[in-house]
XYZ file of N, CA and C in Angstrom:
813
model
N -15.047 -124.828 34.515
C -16.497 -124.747 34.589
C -16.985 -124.855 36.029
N -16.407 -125.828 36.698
C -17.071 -125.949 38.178
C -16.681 -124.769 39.025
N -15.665 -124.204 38.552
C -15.217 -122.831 39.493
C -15.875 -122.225 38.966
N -16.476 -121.547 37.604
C -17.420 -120.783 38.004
C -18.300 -120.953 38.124
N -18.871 -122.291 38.193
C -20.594 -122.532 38.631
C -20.197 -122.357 40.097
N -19.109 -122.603 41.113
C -18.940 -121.973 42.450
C -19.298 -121.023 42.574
N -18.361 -119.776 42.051
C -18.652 -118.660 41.802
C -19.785 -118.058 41.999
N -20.230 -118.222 40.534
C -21.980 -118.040 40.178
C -22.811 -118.286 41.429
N -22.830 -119.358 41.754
C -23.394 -119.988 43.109
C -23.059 -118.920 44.162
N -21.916 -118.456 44.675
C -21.461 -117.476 45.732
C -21.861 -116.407 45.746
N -21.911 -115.865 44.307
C -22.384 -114.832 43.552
C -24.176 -114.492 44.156
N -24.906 -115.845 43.762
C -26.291 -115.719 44.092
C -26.249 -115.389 45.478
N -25.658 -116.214 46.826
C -25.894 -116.390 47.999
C -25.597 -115.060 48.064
N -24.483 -114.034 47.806
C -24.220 -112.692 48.076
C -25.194 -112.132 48.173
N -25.890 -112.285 47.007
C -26.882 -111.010 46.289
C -28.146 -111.220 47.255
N -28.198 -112.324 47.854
C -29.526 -112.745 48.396
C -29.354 -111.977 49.917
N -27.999 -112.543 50.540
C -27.688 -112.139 51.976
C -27.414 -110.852 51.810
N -26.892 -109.996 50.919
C -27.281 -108.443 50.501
C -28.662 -107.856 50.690
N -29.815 -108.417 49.847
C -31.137 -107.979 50.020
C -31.221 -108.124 51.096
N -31.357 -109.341 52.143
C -32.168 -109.293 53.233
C -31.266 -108.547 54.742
N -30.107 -108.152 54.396
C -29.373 -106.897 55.459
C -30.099 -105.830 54.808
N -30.241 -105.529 53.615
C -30.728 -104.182 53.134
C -32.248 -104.014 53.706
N -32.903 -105.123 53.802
C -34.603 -104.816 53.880
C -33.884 -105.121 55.748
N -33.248 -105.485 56.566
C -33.317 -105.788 57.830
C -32.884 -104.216 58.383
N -31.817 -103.562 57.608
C -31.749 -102.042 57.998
C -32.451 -100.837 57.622
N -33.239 -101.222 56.661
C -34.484 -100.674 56.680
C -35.596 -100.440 57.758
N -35.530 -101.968 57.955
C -36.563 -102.195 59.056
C -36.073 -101.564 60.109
N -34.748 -101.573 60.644
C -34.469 -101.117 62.065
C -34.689 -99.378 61.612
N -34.141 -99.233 60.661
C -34.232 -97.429 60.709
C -35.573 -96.772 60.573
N -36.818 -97.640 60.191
C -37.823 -97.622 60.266
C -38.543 -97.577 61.802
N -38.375 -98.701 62.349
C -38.686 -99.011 63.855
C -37.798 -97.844 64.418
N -36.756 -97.591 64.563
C -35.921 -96.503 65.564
C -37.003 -95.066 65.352
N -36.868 -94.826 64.093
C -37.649 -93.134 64.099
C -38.512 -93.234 63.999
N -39.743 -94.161 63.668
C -40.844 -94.385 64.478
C -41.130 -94.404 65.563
N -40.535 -95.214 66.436
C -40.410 -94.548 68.163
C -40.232 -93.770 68.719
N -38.987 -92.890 67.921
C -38.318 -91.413 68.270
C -40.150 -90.662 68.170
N -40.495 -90.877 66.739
C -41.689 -89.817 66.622
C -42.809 -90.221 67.230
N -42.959 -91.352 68.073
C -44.413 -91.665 68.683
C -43.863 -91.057 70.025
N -42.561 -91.240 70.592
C -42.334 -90.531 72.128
C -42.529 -89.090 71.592
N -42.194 -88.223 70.344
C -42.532 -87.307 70.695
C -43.489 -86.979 70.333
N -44.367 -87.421 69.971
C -46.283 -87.355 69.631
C -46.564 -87.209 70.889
N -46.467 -88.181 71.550
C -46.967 -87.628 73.046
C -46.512 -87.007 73.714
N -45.536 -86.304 73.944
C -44.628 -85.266 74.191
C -45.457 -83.790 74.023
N -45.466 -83.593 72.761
C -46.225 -82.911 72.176
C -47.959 -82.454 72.378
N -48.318 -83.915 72.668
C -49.719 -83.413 72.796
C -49.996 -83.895 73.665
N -49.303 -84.036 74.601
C -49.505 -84.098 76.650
C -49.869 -85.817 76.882
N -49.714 -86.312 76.047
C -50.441 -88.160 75.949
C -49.461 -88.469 77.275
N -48.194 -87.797 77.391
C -47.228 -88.845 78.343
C -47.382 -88.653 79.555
N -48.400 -87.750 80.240
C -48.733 -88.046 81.673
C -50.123 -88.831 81.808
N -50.379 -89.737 80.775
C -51.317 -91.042 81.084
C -50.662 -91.974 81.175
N -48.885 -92.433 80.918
C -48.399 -93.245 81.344
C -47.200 -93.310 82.591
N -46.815 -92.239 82.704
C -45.755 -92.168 83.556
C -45.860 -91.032 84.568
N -45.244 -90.873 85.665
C -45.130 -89.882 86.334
C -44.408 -88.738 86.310
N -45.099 -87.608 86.199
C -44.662 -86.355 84.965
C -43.197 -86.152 85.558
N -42.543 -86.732 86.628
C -41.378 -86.353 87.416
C -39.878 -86.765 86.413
N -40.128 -87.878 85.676
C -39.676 -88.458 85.000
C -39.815 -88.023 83.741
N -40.613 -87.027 82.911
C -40.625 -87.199 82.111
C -39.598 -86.780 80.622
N -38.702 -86.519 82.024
C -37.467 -86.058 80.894
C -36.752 -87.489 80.465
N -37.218 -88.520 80.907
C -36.402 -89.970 80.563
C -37.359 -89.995 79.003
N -38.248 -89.844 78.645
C -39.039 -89.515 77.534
C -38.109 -88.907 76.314
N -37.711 -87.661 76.812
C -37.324 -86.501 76.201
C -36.320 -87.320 75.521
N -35.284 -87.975 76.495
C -34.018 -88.381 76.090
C -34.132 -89.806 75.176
N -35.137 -90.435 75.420
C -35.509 -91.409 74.663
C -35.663 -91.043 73.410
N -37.001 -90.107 73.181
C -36.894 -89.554 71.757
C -35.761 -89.371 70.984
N -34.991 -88.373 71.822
C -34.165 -87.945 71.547
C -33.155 -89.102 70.380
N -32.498 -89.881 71.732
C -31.772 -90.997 71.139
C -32.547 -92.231 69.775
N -33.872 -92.388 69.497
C -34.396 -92.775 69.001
C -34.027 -92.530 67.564
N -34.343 -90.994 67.502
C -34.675 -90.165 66.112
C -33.079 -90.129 65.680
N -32.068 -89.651 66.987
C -30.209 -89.740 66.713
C -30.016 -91.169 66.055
N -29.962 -92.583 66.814
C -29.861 -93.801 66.258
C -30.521 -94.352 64.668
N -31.908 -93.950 64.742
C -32.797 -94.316 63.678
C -32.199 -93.253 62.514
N -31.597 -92.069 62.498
C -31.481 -91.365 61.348
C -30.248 -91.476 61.464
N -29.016 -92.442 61.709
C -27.779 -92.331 61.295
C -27.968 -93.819 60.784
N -28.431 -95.021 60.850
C -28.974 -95.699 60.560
C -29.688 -95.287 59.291
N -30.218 -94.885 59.163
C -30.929 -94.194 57.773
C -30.180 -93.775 56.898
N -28.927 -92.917 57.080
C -28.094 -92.503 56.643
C -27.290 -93.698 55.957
N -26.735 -94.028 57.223
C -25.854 -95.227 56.684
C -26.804 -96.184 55.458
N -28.034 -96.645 55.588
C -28.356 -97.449 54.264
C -28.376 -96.400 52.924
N -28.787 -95.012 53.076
C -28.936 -94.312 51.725
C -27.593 -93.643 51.197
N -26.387 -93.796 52.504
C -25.478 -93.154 51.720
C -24.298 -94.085 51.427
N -24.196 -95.121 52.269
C -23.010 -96.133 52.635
C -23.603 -97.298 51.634
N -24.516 -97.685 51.929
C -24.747 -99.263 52.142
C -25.055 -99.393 50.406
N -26.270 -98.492 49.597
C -26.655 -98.525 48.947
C -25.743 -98.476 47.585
N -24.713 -97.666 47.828
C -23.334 -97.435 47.187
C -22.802 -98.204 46.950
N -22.311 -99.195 48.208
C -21.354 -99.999 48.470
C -22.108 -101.080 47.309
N -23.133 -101.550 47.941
C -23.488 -102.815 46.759
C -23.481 -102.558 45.047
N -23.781 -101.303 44.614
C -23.543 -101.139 43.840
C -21.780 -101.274 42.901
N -21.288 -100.737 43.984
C -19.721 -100.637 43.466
C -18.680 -101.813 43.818
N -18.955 -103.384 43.725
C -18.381 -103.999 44.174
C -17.279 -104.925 43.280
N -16.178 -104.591 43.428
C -15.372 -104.964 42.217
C -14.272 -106.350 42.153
N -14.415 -106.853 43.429
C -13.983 -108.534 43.718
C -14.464 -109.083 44.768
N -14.256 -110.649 44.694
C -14.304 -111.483 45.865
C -13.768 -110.385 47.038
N -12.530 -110.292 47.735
C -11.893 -109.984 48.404
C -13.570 -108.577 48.988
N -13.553 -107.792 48.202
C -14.230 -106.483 48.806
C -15.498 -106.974 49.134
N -16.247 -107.841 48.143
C -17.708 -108.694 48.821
C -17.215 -109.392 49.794
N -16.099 -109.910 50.378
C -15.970 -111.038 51.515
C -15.665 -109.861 52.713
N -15.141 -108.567 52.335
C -15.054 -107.580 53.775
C -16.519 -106.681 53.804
N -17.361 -106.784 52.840
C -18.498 -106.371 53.206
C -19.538 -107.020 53.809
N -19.298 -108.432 53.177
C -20.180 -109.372 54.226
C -19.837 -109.521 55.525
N -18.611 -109.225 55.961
C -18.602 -109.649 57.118
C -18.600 -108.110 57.985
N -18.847 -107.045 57.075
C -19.266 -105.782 57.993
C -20.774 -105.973 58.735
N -21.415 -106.168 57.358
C -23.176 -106.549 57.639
C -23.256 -107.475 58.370
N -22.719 -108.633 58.855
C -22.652 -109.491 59.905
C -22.481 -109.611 61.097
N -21.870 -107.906 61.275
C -21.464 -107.489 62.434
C -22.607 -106.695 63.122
N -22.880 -106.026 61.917
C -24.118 -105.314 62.277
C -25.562 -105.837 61.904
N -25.784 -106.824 61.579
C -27.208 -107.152 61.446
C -27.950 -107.591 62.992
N -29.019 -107.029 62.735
C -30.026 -107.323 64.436
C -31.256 -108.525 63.383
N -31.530 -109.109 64.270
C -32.062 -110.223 64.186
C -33.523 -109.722 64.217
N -34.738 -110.783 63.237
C -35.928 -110.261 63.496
C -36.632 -110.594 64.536
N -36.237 -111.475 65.756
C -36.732 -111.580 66.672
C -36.523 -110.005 67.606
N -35.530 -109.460 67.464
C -35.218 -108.335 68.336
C -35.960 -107.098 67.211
N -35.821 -107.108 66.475
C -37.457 -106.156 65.707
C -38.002 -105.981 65.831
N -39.110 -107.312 66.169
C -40.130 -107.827 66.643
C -40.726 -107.292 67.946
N -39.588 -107.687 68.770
C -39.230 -106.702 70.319
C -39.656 -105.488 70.174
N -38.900 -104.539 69.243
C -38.898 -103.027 68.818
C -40.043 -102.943 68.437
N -40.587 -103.568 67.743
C -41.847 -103.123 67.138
C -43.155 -103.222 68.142
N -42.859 -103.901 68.906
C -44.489 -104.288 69.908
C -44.952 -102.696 70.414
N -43.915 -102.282 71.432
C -44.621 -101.078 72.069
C -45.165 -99.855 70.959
N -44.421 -99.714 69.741
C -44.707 -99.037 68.759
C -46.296 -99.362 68.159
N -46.181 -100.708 67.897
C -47.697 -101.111 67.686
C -48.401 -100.887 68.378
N -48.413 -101.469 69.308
C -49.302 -101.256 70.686
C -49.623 -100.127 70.996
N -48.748 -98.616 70.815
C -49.097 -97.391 71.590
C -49.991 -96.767 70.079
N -49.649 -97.565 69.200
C -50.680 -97.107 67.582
C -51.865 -97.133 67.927
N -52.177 -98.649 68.037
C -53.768 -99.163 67.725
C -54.406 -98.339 68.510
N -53.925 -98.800 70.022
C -54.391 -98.439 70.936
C -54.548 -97.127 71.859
N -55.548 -96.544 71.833
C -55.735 -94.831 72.120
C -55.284 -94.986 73.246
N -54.591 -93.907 73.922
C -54.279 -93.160 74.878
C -55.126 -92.500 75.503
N -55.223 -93.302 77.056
C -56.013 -92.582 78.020
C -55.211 -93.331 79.530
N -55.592 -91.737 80.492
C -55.151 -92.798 81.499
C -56.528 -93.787 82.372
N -55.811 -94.078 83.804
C -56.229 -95.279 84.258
C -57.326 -94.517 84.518
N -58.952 -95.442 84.636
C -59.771 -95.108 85.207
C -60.565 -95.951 86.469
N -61.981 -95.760 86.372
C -62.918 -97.158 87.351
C -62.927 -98.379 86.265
N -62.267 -98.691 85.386
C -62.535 -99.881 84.497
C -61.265 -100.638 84.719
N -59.984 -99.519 85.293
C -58.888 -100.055 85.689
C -58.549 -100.960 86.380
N -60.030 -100.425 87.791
C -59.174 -100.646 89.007
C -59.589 -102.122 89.129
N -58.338 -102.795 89.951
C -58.162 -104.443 90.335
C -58.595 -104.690 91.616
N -59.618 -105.270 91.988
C -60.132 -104.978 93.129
C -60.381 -103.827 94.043
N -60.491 -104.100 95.177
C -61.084 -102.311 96.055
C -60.206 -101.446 95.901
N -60.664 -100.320 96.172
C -60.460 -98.868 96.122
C -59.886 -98.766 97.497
N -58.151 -99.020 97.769
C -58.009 -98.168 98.633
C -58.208 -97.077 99.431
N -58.559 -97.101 100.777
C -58.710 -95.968 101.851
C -57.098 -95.859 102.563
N -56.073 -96.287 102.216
C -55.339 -95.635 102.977
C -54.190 -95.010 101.913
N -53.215 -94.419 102.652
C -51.985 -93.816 101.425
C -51.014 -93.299 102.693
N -49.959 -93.702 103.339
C -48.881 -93.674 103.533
C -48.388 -92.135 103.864
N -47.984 -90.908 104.671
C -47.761 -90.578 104.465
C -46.221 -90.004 104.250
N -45.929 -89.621 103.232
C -44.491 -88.961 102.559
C -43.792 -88.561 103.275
N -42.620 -88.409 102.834
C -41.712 -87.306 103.750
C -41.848 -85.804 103.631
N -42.685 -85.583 102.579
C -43.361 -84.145 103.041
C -44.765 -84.277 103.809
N -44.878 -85.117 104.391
C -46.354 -85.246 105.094
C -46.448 -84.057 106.198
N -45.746 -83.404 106.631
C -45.709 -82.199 107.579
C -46.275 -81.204 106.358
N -45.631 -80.964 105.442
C -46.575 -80.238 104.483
C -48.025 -80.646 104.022
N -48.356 -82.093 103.763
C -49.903 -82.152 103.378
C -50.729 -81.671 104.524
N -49.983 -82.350 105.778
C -50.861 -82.116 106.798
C -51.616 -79.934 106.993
N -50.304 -79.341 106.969
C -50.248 -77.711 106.931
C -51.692 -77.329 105.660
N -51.866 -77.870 104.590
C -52.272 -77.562 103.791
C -53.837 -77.254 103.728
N -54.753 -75.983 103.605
C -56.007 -75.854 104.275
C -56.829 -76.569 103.269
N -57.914 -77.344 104.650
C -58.558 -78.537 103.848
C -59.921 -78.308 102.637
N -59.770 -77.240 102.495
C -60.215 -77.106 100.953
C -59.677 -77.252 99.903
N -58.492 -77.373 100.095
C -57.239 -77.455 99.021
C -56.922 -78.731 98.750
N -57.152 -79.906 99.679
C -56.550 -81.292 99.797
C -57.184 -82.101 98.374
N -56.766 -82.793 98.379
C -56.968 -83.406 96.959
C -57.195 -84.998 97.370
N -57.139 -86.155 97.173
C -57.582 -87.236 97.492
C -56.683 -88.306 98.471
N -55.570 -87.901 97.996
C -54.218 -87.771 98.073
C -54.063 -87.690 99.778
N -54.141 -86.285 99.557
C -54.122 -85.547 101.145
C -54.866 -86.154 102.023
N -55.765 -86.039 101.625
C -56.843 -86.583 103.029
C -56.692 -87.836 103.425
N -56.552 -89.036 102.671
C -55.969 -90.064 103.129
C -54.749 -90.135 103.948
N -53.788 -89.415 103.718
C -52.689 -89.226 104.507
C -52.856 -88.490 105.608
N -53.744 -87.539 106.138
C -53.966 -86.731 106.952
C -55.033 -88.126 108.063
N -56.076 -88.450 107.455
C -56.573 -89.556 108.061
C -55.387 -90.654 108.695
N -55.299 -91.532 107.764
C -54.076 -92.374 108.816
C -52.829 -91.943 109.508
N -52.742 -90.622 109.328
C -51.843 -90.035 110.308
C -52.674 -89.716 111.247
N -54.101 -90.069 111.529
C -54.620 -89.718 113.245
C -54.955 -91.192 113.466
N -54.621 -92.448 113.538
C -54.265 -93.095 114.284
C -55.975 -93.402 114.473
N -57.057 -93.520 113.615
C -58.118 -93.840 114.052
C -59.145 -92.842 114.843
N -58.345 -91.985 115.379
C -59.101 -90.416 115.866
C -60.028 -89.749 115.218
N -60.840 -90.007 114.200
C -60.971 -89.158 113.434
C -62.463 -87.806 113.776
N -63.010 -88.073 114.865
C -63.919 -87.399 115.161
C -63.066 -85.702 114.884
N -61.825 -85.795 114.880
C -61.305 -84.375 114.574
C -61.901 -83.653 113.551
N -62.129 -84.383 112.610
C -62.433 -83.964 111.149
C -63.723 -83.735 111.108
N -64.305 -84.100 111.692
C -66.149 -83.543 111.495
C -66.126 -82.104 111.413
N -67.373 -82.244 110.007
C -67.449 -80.573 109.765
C -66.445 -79.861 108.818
N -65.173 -80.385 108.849
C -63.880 -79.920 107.944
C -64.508 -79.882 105.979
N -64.368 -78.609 105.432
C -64.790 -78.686 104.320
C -63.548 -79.230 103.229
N -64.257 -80.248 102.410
C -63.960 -80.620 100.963
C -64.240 -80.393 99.857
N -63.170 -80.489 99.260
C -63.269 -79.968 97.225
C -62.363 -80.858 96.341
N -62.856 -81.786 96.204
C -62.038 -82.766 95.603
C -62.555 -83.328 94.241
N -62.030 -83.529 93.159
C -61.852 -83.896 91.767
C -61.333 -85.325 92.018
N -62.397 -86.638 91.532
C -62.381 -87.754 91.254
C -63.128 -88.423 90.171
N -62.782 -89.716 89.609
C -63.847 -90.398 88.782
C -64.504 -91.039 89.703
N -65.817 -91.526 89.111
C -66.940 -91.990 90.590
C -67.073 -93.704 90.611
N -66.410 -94.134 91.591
C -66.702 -95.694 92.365
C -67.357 -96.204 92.870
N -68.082 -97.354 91.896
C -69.183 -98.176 93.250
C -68.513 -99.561 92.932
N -69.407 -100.075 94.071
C -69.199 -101.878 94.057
C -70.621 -102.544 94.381
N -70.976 -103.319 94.249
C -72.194 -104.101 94.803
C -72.030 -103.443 96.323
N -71.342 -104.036 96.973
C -71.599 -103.745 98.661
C -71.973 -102.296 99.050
N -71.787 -101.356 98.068
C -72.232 -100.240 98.460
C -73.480 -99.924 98.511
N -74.436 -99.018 99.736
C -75.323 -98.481 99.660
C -76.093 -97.616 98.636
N -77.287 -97.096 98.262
C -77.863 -97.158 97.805
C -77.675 -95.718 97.303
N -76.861 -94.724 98.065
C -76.552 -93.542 98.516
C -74.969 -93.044 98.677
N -74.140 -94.609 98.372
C -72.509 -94.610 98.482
C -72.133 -94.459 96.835
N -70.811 -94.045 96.870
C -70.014 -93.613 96.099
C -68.355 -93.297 96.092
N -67.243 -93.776 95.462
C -66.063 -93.412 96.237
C -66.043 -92.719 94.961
N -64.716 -91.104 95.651
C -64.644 -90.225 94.598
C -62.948 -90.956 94.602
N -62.578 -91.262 93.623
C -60.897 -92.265 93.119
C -60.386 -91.613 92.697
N -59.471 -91.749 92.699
C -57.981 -91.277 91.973
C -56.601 -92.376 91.642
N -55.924 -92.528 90.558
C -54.758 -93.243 90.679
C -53.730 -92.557 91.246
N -52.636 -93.195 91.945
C -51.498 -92.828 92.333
C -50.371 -93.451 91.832
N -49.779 -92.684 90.945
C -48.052 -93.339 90.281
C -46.875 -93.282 91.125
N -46.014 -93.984 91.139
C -44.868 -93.500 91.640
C -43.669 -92.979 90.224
N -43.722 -94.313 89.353
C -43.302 -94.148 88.363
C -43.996 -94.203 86.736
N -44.490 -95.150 87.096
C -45.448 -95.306 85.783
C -46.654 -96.397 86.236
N -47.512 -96.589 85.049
C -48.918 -97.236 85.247
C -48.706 -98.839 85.787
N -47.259 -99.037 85.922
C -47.331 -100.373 86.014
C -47.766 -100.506 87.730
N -47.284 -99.464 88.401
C -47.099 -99.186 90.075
C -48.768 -98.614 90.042
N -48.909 -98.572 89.336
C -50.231 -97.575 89.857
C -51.170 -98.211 91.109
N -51.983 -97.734 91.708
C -52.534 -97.965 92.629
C -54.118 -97.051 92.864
N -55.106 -97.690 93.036
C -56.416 -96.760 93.319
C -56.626 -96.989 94.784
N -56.897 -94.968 94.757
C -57.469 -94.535 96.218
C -58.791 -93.682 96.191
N -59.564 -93.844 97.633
C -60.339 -92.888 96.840
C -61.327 -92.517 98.227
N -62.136 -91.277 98.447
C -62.798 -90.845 99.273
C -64.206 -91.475 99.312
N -65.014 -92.167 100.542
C -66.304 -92.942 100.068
C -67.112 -91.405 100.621
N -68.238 -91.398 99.946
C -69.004 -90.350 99.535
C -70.524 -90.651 99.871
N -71.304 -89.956 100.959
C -72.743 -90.178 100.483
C -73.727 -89.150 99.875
N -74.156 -89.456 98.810
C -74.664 -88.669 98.074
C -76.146 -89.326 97.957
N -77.273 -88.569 97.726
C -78.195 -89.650 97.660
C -78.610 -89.577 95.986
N -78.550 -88.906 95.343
C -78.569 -88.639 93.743
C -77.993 -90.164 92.979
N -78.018 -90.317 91.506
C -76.994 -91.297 91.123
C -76.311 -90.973 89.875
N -75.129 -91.202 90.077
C -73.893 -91.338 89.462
C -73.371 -92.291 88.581
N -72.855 -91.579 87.512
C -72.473 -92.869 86.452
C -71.053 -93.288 86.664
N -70.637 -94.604 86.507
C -69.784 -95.073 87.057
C -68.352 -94.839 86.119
N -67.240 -93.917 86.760
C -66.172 -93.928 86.116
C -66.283 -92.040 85.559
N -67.387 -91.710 85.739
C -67.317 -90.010 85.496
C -66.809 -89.443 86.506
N -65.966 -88.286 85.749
C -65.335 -87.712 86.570
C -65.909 -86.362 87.025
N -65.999 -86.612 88.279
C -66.867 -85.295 89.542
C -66.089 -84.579 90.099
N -66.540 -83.204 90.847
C -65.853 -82.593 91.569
C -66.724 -82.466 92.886
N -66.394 -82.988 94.080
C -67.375 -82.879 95.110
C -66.793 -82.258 96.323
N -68.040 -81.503 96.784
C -68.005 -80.288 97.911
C -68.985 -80.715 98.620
N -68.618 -80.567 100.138
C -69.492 -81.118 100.981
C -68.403 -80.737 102.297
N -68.408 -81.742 103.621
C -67.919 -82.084 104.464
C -67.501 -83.250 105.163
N -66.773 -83.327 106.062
C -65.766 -84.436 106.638
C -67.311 -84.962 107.911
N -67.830 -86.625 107.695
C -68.665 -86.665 109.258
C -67.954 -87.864 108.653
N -67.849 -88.525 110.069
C -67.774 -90.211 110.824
C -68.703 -90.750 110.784
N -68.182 -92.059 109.431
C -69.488 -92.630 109.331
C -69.153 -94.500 109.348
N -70.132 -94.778 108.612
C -69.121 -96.259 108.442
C -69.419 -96.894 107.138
N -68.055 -97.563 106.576
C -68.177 -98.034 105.181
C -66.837 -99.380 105.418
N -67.775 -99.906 104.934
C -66.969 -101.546 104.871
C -66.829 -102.306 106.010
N -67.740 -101.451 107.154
C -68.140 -102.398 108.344
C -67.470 -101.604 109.151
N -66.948 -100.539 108.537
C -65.557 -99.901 109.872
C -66.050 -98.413 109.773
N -65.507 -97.728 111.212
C -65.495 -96.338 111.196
C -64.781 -95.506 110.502
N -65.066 -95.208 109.449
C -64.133 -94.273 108.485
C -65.131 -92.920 107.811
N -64.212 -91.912 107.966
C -64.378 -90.025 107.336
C -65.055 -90.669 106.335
N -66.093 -90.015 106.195
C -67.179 -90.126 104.617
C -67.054 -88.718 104.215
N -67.054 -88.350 103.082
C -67.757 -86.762 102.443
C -69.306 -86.681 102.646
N -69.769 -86.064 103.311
C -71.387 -85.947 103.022
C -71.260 -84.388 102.331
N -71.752 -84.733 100.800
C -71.917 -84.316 99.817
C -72.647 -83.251 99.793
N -72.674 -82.339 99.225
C -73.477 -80.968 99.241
C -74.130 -80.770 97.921
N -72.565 -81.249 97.416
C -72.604 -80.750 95.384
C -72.017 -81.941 95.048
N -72.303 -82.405 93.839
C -71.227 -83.384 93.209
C -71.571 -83.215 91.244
N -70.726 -82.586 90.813
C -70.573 -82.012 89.484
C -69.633 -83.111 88.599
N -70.931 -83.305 87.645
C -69.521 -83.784 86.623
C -68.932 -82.902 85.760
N -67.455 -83.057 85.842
C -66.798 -82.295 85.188
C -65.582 -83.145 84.443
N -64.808 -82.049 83.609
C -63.774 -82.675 82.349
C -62.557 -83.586 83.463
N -62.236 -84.861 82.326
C -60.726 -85.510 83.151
C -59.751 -84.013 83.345
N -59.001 -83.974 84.206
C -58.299 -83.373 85.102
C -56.906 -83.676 83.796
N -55.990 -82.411 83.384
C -54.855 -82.681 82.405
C -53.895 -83.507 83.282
N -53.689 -83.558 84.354
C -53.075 -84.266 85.080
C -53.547 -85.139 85.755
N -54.294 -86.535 85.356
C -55.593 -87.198 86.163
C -55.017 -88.083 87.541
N -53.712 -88.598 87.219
C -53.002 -89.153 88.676
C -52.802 -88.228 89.924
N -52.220 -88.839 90.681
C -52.131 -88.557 91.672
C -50.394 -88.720 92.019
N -49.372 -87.971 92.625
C -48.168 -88.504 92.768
C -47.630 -88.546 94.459
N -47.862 -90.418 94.559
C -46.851 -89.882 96.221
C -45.827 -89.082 96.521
């Protein structure tokens, strides 16, 4: 009698530590191709250059990729292996080498948990990139220039983008009376702060290197005398004069036109 109330007893603990590997590989094959299909949701409908820098975005591709591969052999394995197996179990001996298969392979719900955040998180929460609600204190005026900076510099200054001109600026060393008169056409969302004039405006842009975590705001200060809603995105034409903003001599746009127009499919900027 006491051996098989053991039994019986072993019997229950099986059946129990059975269910909860079965609902735990569920869960992972659930979480895996859920991720596979949210990287390629945005894939698909362009969402992934609001987080990363489009240079990269084949690390995406391969992510999916491996996501949907892992999560559907995983899938497999519970509907064709696992589901079988419990069914067909015909002694101690074969329940004691199956438990200790599932033991090998069970992931813990703290590491689920893990899996599941960015999945949640990229759900609830709509997709957009960075804007003026982003930015963490001031609006950078300077930007470094690249090792193609011999090319931004070549590039005719109707063409420059926010990007450019900052780099073309601190590559003159404070000189800038060069630039008076030089025409601009630049696509930004629109920046103020208290300290600005009555008539100021910076046209911003983010700059990625890799993704939103690096990001960084730059941006052209602008006098316009019209007013602007804060965080719309403009396209402004005007010219390069020496003026002063933030107490210092720095290139202003004096404005001609300033249009609001649609976010830009590519709204960053890439050093």
């Amino acid at each position: 009698m006491e051996h098989t109330h053991d039994h019986d007893h072993a019997g229950a603990h099986g059946a129990h530590t059975e269910r909860r590997e079965t609902f735990t590989l569920a869960a992972k094959s659930a979480l895996l191709i859920g991720l596979g299909l949210y990287f390629t949701y945005n894939i698909v409908s362009g969402n992934l250059t609001n987080y990363i820098n489009e240079r990269f975005s084949w690390l995406s591709y391969l992510a999916a990729a491996l996501f949907l591969l892992i999560g559907g052999y995983s899938l497999y394995h519970l509907l064709v292996e696992h589901f079988p197996r419990e069914k067909h179990k015909h002694d101690d001996a074969h329940d004691h080498a199956d438990h200790e298969h599932h033991d090998h392979a069970h992931l813990s719900w703290g590491a689920l948990m893990v899996v599941a955040i960015p999945l949640v998180l990229g759900t609830l929460i709509p997709s957009r990139p960075l804007g003026a609600e982003s930015v963490d204190g001031a609006v950078s005026l300077t930007a470094a220039a690249a090792a193609e900076g011999v090319t931004t510099f070549a590039i005719d200054p109707s063409q420059r983008n926010v990007l450019d001109w900052l780099r073309v600026f601190n590559n003159a060393q404070g000189d800038f009376e060069q630039f008076n008169g030089l025409p601009v056409d630049v696509i930004g969302f629109v920046y103020t702060e208290p300290t600005f004039t009555e008539n100021q405006f910076m046209v911003a842009r983010f700059t990625i290197s890799c993704c939103v975590a690096d990001a960084s705001a730059i941006g052209l200060p602008v006098n316009w005398a019209e007013a602007v809603e804060q965080g719309a995105w403009v396209q402004v034409k005007g010219v390069i004069e020496v003026g002063e903003f933030r107490g210092e001599p720095t290139p202003l746009v004096r404005a001609e036109s300033v249009i609001v127009v649609e976010q830009p499919a590519h709204p960053y900027l890439y050093p």
